[in-house]
Amino acid sequence: IDIAKYLEAHYPVPNQSPLFPSEQRVLHSLFSAYLAEKLSAHSGILNILALVPHFSEKERKYIISARALITGKPFVIPDEEMQAKALENVKAFFVELAAHLDKAGEGNFRLEEGKITYAEIELVAALKTARWVNGKVWDVAKGVAGGRFAKLVDLQEYDIGI
């Protein structure tokens, strides 16, 4: 976030609303924490699991030890029940987020109407990671709320070309 704030402050894009409007910086920070707690905590383990077959034995050992250092707990490869629970938590996150967005207007796709915000870019980055890395997480995300989150990814790809 700090890099994006620096770039925006020092190299503003003409005719574009700021990614971090000064009156919303606290909200962006809270949304980042919410995203990490509610989505990344559950989808991250599923993404690692999806990538593990592509890693060498040395890379697997590193990931297991690094994850243990980060979490303070030994890394356990989730069994099918743990994976199913993680997917349920991912779905619950998107259902909850859709309900919050509906408070801003039925079927609202943007986190702030008519503007791209850093919070939205962060959410779309998580969605794109899910789409590229783990089909199960992406399938859950695009299946919630009438495909709202898949449409958000498409909308942002159209708006900023990524």
PDB file of C-alpha atoms in Angstrom:
ATOM      1  CA  ILE A   1       0.000   0.000   0.000  1.00  0.00           C
ATOM      2  CA  ASP A   2       2.799   2.411   0.883  1.00  0.00           C
ATOM      3  CA  ILE A   3       4.357   2.124  -2.586  1.00  0.00           C
ATOM      4  CA  ALA A   4       1.017   2.824  -4.280  1.00  0.00           C
ATOM      5  CA  LYS A   5       0.434   5.832  -2.000  1.00  0.00           C
ATOM      6  CA  TYR A   6       3.915   7.181  -2.788  1.00  0.00           C
ATOM      7  CA  LEU A   7       3.438   6.773  -6.533  1.00  0.00           C
ATOM      8  CA  GLU A   8       0.053   8.431  -6.410  1.00  0.00           C
ATOM      9  CA  ALA A   9       1.388  11.357  -4.369  1.00  0.00           C
ATOM     10  CA  HIS A  10       4.447  11.923  -6.548  1.00  0.00           C
ATOM     11  CA  TYR A  11       3.196  10.848  -9.981  1.00  0.00           C
ATOM     12  CA  PRO A  12      -0.557  11.530 -10.167  1.00  0.00           C
ATOM     13  CA  VAL A  13      -2.409  10.403 -13.271  1.00  0.00           C
ATOM     14  CA  PRO A  14      -4.165  13.331 -14.983  1.00  0.00           C
ATOM     15  CA  ASN A  15      -7.977  13.153 -15.149  1.00  0.00           C
ATOM     16  CA  GLN A  16      -8.182  10.193 -12.782  1.00  0.00           C
ATOM     17  CA  SER A  17      -9.664  10.232  -9.318  1.00  0.00           C
ATOM     18  CA  PRO A  18      -7.168   9.259  -6.612  1.00  0.00           C
ATOM     19  CA  LEU A  19      -6.821   5.638  -5.554  1.00  0.00           C
ATOM     20  CA  PHE A  20      -6.562   6.821  -1.953  1.00  0.00           C
ATOM     21  CA  PRO A  21      -8.897   9.760  -1.416  1.00  0.00           C
ATOM     22  CA  SER A  22      -7.685  11.415   1.785  1.00  0.00           C
ATOM     23  CA  GLU A  23     -11.087  11.052   3.432  1.00  0.00           C
ATOM     24  CA  GLN A  24     -11.082   7.292   2.829  1.00  0.00           C
ATOM     25  CA  ARG A  25      -7.565   6.192   3.800  1.00  0.00           C
ATOM     26  CA  VAL A  26      -8.754   4.618   7.029  1.00  0.00           C
ATOM     27  CA  LEU A  27     -11.477   2.718   5.152  1.00  0.00           C
ATOM     28  CA  HIS A  28      -8.915   1.411   2.642  1.00  0.00           C
ATOM     29  CA  SER A  29      -6.708   0.237   5.477  1.00  0.00           C
ATOM     30  CA  LEU A  30      -9.652  -1.484   7.180  1.00  0.00           C
ATOM     31  CA  PHE A  31     -10.678  -3.132   3.906  1.00  0.00           C
ATOM     32  CA  SER A  32      -7.133  -4.467   3.414  1.00  0.00           C
ATOM     33  CA  ALA A  33      -7.220  -5.983   6.896  1.00  0.00           C
ATOM     34  CA  TYR A  34     -10.714  -7.395   6.235  1.00  0.00           C
ATOM     35  CA  LEU A  35      -9.543  -8.936   2.950  1.00  0.00           C
ATOM     36  CA  ALA A  36      -6.510 -10.508   4.618  1.00  0.00           C
ATOM     37  CA  GLU A  37      -8.501 -11.896   7.529  1.00  0.00           C
ATOM     38  CA  LYS A  38     -11.564 -13.106   5.678  1.00  0.00           C
ATOM     39  CA  LEU A  39     -10.237 -14.143   2.264  1.00  0.00           C
ATOM     40  CA  SER A  40      -6.471 -14.528   2.139  1.00  0.00           C
ATOM     41  CA  ALA A  41      -6.343 -16.594   5.304  1.00  0.00           C
ATOM     42  CA  HIS A  42      -8.536 -19.230   3.654  1.00  0.00           C
ATOM     43  CA  SER A  43      -7.772 -18.946  -0.050  1.00  0.00           C
ATOM     44  CA  GLY A  44      -4.027 -18.627   0.546  1.00  0.00           C
ATOM     45  CA  ILE A  45      -3.715 -22.151   1.889  1.00  0.00           C
ATOM     46  CA  LEU A  46      -5.738 -23.486  -1.042  1.00  0.00           C
ATOM     47  CA  ASN A  47      -3.539 -21.558  -3.485  1.00  0.00           C
ATOM     48  CA  ILE A  48      -0.371 -22.979  -1.917  1.00  0.00           C
ATOM     49  CA  LEU A  49      -1.888 -26.439  -2.092  1.00  0.00           C
ATOM     50  CA  ALA A  50      -2.676 -25.965  -5.793  1.00  0.00           C
ATOM     51  CA  LEU A  51       0.929 -24.940  -6.479  1.00  0.00           C
ATOM     52  CA  VAL A  52       2.705 -27.590  -4.380  1.00  0.00           C
ATOM     53  CA  PRO A  53       2.720 -30.243  -7.143  1.00  0.00           C
ATOM     54  CA  HIS A  54       4.688 -27.820  -9.338  1.00  0.00           C
ATOM     55  CA  PHE A  55       7.445 -27.209  -6.758  1.00  0.00           C
ATOM     56  CA  SER A  56      10.704 -29.086  -6.413  1.00  0.00           C
ATOM     57  CA  GLU A  57      11.373 -30.934  -3.153  1.00  0.00           C
ATOM     58  CA  LYS A  58      13.678 -28.084  -2.049  1.00  0.00           C
ATOM     59  CA  GLU A  59      10.936 -25.511  -2.729  1.00  0.00           C
ATOM     60  CA  ARG A  60       8.376 -27.579  -0.804  1.00  0.00           C
ATOM     61  CA  LYS A  61      10.653 -27.741   2.237  1.00  0.00           C
ATOM     62  CA  TYR A  62      11.200 -23.983   2.063  1.00  0.00           C
ATOM     63  CA  ILE A  63       7.470 -23.240   1.850  1.00  0.00           C
ATOM     64  CA  ILE A  64       6.718 -25.548   4.765  1.00  0.00           C
ATOM     65  CA  SER A  65       9.419 -23.975   6.951  1.00  0.00           C
ATOM     66  CA  ALA A  66       8.560 -20.385   5.897  1.00  0.00           C
ATOM     67  CA  ARG A  67       4.852 -20.923   6.557  1.00  0.00           C
ATOM     68  CA  ALA A  68       5.691 -22.321   9.994  1.00  0.00           C
ATOM     69  CA  LEU A  69       7.814 -19.247  10.761  1.00  0.00           C
ATOM     70  CA  ILE A  70       5.062 -16.878   9.627  1.00  0.00           C
ATOM     71  CA  THR A  71       2.205 -18.576  11.458  1.00  0.00           C
ATOM     72  CA  GLY A  72       4.126 -19.944  14.438  1.00  0.00           C
ATOM     73  CA  LYS A  73       2.577 -23.345  13.785  1.00  0.00           C
ATOM     74  CA  PRO A  74       3.839 -26.307  11.790  1.00  0.00           C
ATOM     75  CA  PHE A  75       2.535 -26.366   8.235  1.00  0.00           C
ATOM     76  CA  VAL A  76       0.034 -29.142   7.721  1.00  0.00           C
ATOM     77  CA  ILE A  77      -1.111 -30.030   4.233  1.00  0.00           C
ATOM     78  CA  PRO A  78      -4.884 -29.761   4.506  1.00  0.00           C
ATOM     79  CA  ASP A  79      -6.915 -32.897   4.090  1.00  0.00           C
ATOM     80  CA  GLU A  80     -10.152 -32.915   2.083  1.00  0.00           C
ATOM     81  CA  GLU A  81     -12.240 -31.863   5.085  1.00  0.00           C
ATOM     82  CA  MET A  82      -9.956 -28.871   5.800  1.00  0.00           C
ATOM     83  CA  GLN A  83     -10.054 -27.882   2.128  1.00  0.00           C
ATOM     84  CA  ALA A  84     -13.847 -28.069   2.063  1.00  0.00           C
ATOM     85  CA  LYS A  85     -14.032 -25.896   5.203  1.00  0.00           C
ATOM     86  CA  ALA A  86     -11.645 -23.353   3.639  1.00  0.00           C
ATOM     87  CA  LEU A  87     -13.840 -23.199   0.524  1.00  0.00           C
ATOM     88  CA  GLU A  88     -16.919 -22.696   2.719  1.00  0.00           C
ATOM     89  CA  ASN A  89     -15.122 -19.790   4.415  1.00  0.00           C
ATOM     90  CA  VAL A  90     -14.191 -18.310   1.029  1.00  0.00           C
ATOM     91  CA  LYS A  91     -17.820 -18.516  -0.083  1.00  0.00           C
ATOM     92  CA  ALA A  92     -18.991 -16.963   3.191  1.00  0.00           C
ATOM     93  CA  PHE A  93     -16.586 -14.059   2.598  1.00  0.00           C
ATOM     94  CA  PHE A  94     -17.985 -13.334  -0.864  1.00  0.00           C
ATOM     95  CA  VAL A  95     -21.585 -13.621   0.338  1.00  0.00           C
ATOM     96  CA  GLU A  96     -20.781 -11.213   3.190  1.00  0.00           C
ATOM     97  CA  LEU A  97     -18.959  -8.780   0.881  1.00  0.00           C
ATOM     98  CA  ALA A  98     -21.850  -8.852  -1.611  1.00  0.00           C
ATOM     99  CA  ALA A  99     -24.253  -7.985   1.229  1.00  0.00           C
ATOM    100  CA  HIS A 100     -22.060  -5.021   2.211  1.00  0.00           C
ATOM    101  CA  LEU A 101     -21.898  -3.837  -1.406  1.00  0.00           C
ATOM    102  CA  ASP A 102     -25.678  -4.123  -1.716  1.00  0.00           C
ATOM    103  CA  LYS A 103     -25.948  -1.529   1.052  1.00  0.00           C
ATOM    104  CA  ALA A 104     -24.386   0.893  -1.455  1.00  0.00           C
ATOM    105  CA  GLY A 105     -26.989  -0.026  -4.077  1.00  0.00           C
ATOM    106  CA  GLU A 106     -28.451  -3.262  -5.404  1.00  0.00           C
ATOM    107  CA  GLY A 107     -26.045  -4.996  -7.749  1.00  0.00           C
ATOM    108  CA  ASN A 108     -23.305  -2.397  -7.226  1.00  0.00           C
ATOM    109  CA  PHE A 109     -20.049  -3.746  -8.662  1.00  0.00           C
ATOM    110  CA  ARG A 110     -17.633  -1.041  -7.655  1.00  0.00           C
ATOM    111  CA  LEU A 111     -16.449  -0.486  -4.132  1.00  0.00           C
ATOM    112  CA  GLU A 112     -16.928   3.201  -4.869  1.00  0.00           C
ATOM    113  CA  GLU A 113     -19.341   3.984  -7.689  1.00  0.00           C
ATOM    114  CA  GLY A 114     -17.731   5.247 -10.866  1.00  0.00           C
ATOM    115  CA  LYS A 115     -14.178   5.128  -9.481  1.00  0.00           C
ATOM    116  CA  ILE A 116     -11.371   2.644  -9.308  1.00  0.00           C
ATOM    117  CA  THR A 117      -9.942   2.533  -5.795  1.00  0.00           C
ATOM    118  CA  TYR A 118      -6.953   0.751  -4.318  1.00  0.00           C
ATOM    119  CA  ALA A 119      -9.300  -1.429  -2.267  1.00  0.00           C
ATOM    120  CA  GLU A 120     -10.949  -2.568  -5.496  1.00  0.00           C
ATOM    121  CA  ILE A 121      -7.592  -3.235  -7.142  1.00  0.00           C
ATOM    122  CA  GLU A 122      -6.591  -5.300  -4.108  1.00  0.00           C
ATOM    123  CA  LEU A 123      -9.814  -7.325  -4.283  1.00  0.00           C
ATOM    124  CA  VAL A 124      -9.464  -7.881  -8.034  1.00  0.00           C
ATOM    125  CA  ALA A 125      -5.832  -8.947  -7.555  1.00  0.00           C
ATOM    126  CA  ALA A 126      -7.016 -11.606  -5.091  1.00  0.00           C
ATOM    127  CA  LEU A 127      -9.709 -12.693  -7.555  1.00  0.00           C
ATOM    128  CA  LYS A 128      -7.244 -12.885 -10.450  1.00  0.00           C
ATOM    129  CA  THR A 129      -4.842 -14.895  -8.305  1.00  0.00           C
ATOM    130  CA  ALA A 130      -7.684 -17.289  -7.590  1.00  0.00           C
ATOM    131  CA  ARG A 131      -8.543 -17.489 -11.291  1.00  0.00           C
ATOM    132  CA  TRP A 132      -4.959 -18.226 -12.339  1.00  0.00           C
ATOM    133  CA  VAL A 133      -3.824 -20.406  -9.453  1.00  0.00           C
ATOM    134  CA  ASN A 134      -6.769 -22.220  -7.969  1.00  0.00           C
ATOM    135  CA  GLY A 135      -9.855 -22.993 -10.010  1.00  0.00           C
ATOM    136  CA  LYS A 136     -11.828 -24.046  -6.928  1.00  0.00           C
ATOM    137  CA  VAL A 137     -11.540 -20.636  -5.277  1.00  0.00           C
ATOM    138  CA  TRP A 138     -12.339 -18.851  -8.551  1.00  0.00           C
ATOM    139  CA  ASP A 139     -15.378 -21.078  -9.138  1.00  0.00           C
ATOM    140  CA  VAL A 140     -16.696 -20.170  -5.690  1.00  0.00           C
ATOM    141  CA  ALA A 141     -16.027 -16.447  -6.230  1.00  0.00           C
ATOM    142  CA  LYS A 142     -17.678 -16.268  -9.641  1.00  0.00           C
ATOM    143  CA  GLY A 143     -20.661 -18.338  -8.496  1.00  0.00           C
ATOM    144  CA  VAL A 144     -21.676 -15.973  -5.690  1.00  0.00           C
ATOM    145  CA  ALA A 145     -24.139 -13.114  -6.067  1.00  0.00           C
ATOM    146  CA  GLY A 146     -25.047 -13.771  -9.689  1.00  0.00           C
ATOM    147  CA  GLY A 147     -21.464 -13.620 -10.906  1.00  0.00           C
ATOM    148  CA  ARG A 148     -20.917 -10.139  -9.476  1.00  0.00           C
ATOM    149  CA  PHE A 149     -17.236 -10.677  -8.674  1.00  0.00           C
ATOM    150  CA  ALA A 150     -16.387 -12.130 -12.079  1.00  0.00           C
ATOM    151  CA  LYS A 151     -18.075  -9.059 -13.581  1.00  0.00           C
ATOM    152  CA  LEU A 152     -15.974  -6.824 -11.324  1.00  0.00           C
ATOM    153  CA  VAL A 153     -12.793  -8.446 -12.682  1.00  0.00           C
ATOM    154  CA  ASP A 154     -14.046  -7.933 -16.255  1.00  0.00           C
ATOM    155  CA  LEU A 155     -14.987  -4.319 -15.505  1.00  0.00           C
ATOM    156  CA  GLN A 156     -11.573  -3.502 -14.073  1.00  0.00           C
ATOM    157  CA  GLU A 157      -9.795  -5.246 -16.954  1.00  0.00           C
ATOM    158  CA  TYR A 158     -11.781  -3.041 -19.331  1.00  0.00           C
ATOM    159  CA  ASP A 159     -11.202   0.160 -17.317  1.00  0.00           C
ATOM    160  CA  ILE A 160      -7.466  -0.139 -16.777  1.00  0.00           C
ATOM    161  CA  GLY A 161      -6.447  -2.782 -19.270  1.00  0.00           C
ATOM    162  CA  ILE A 162      -4.945  -5.386 -16.957  1.00  0.00           C
TER     163      ILE A 162
END
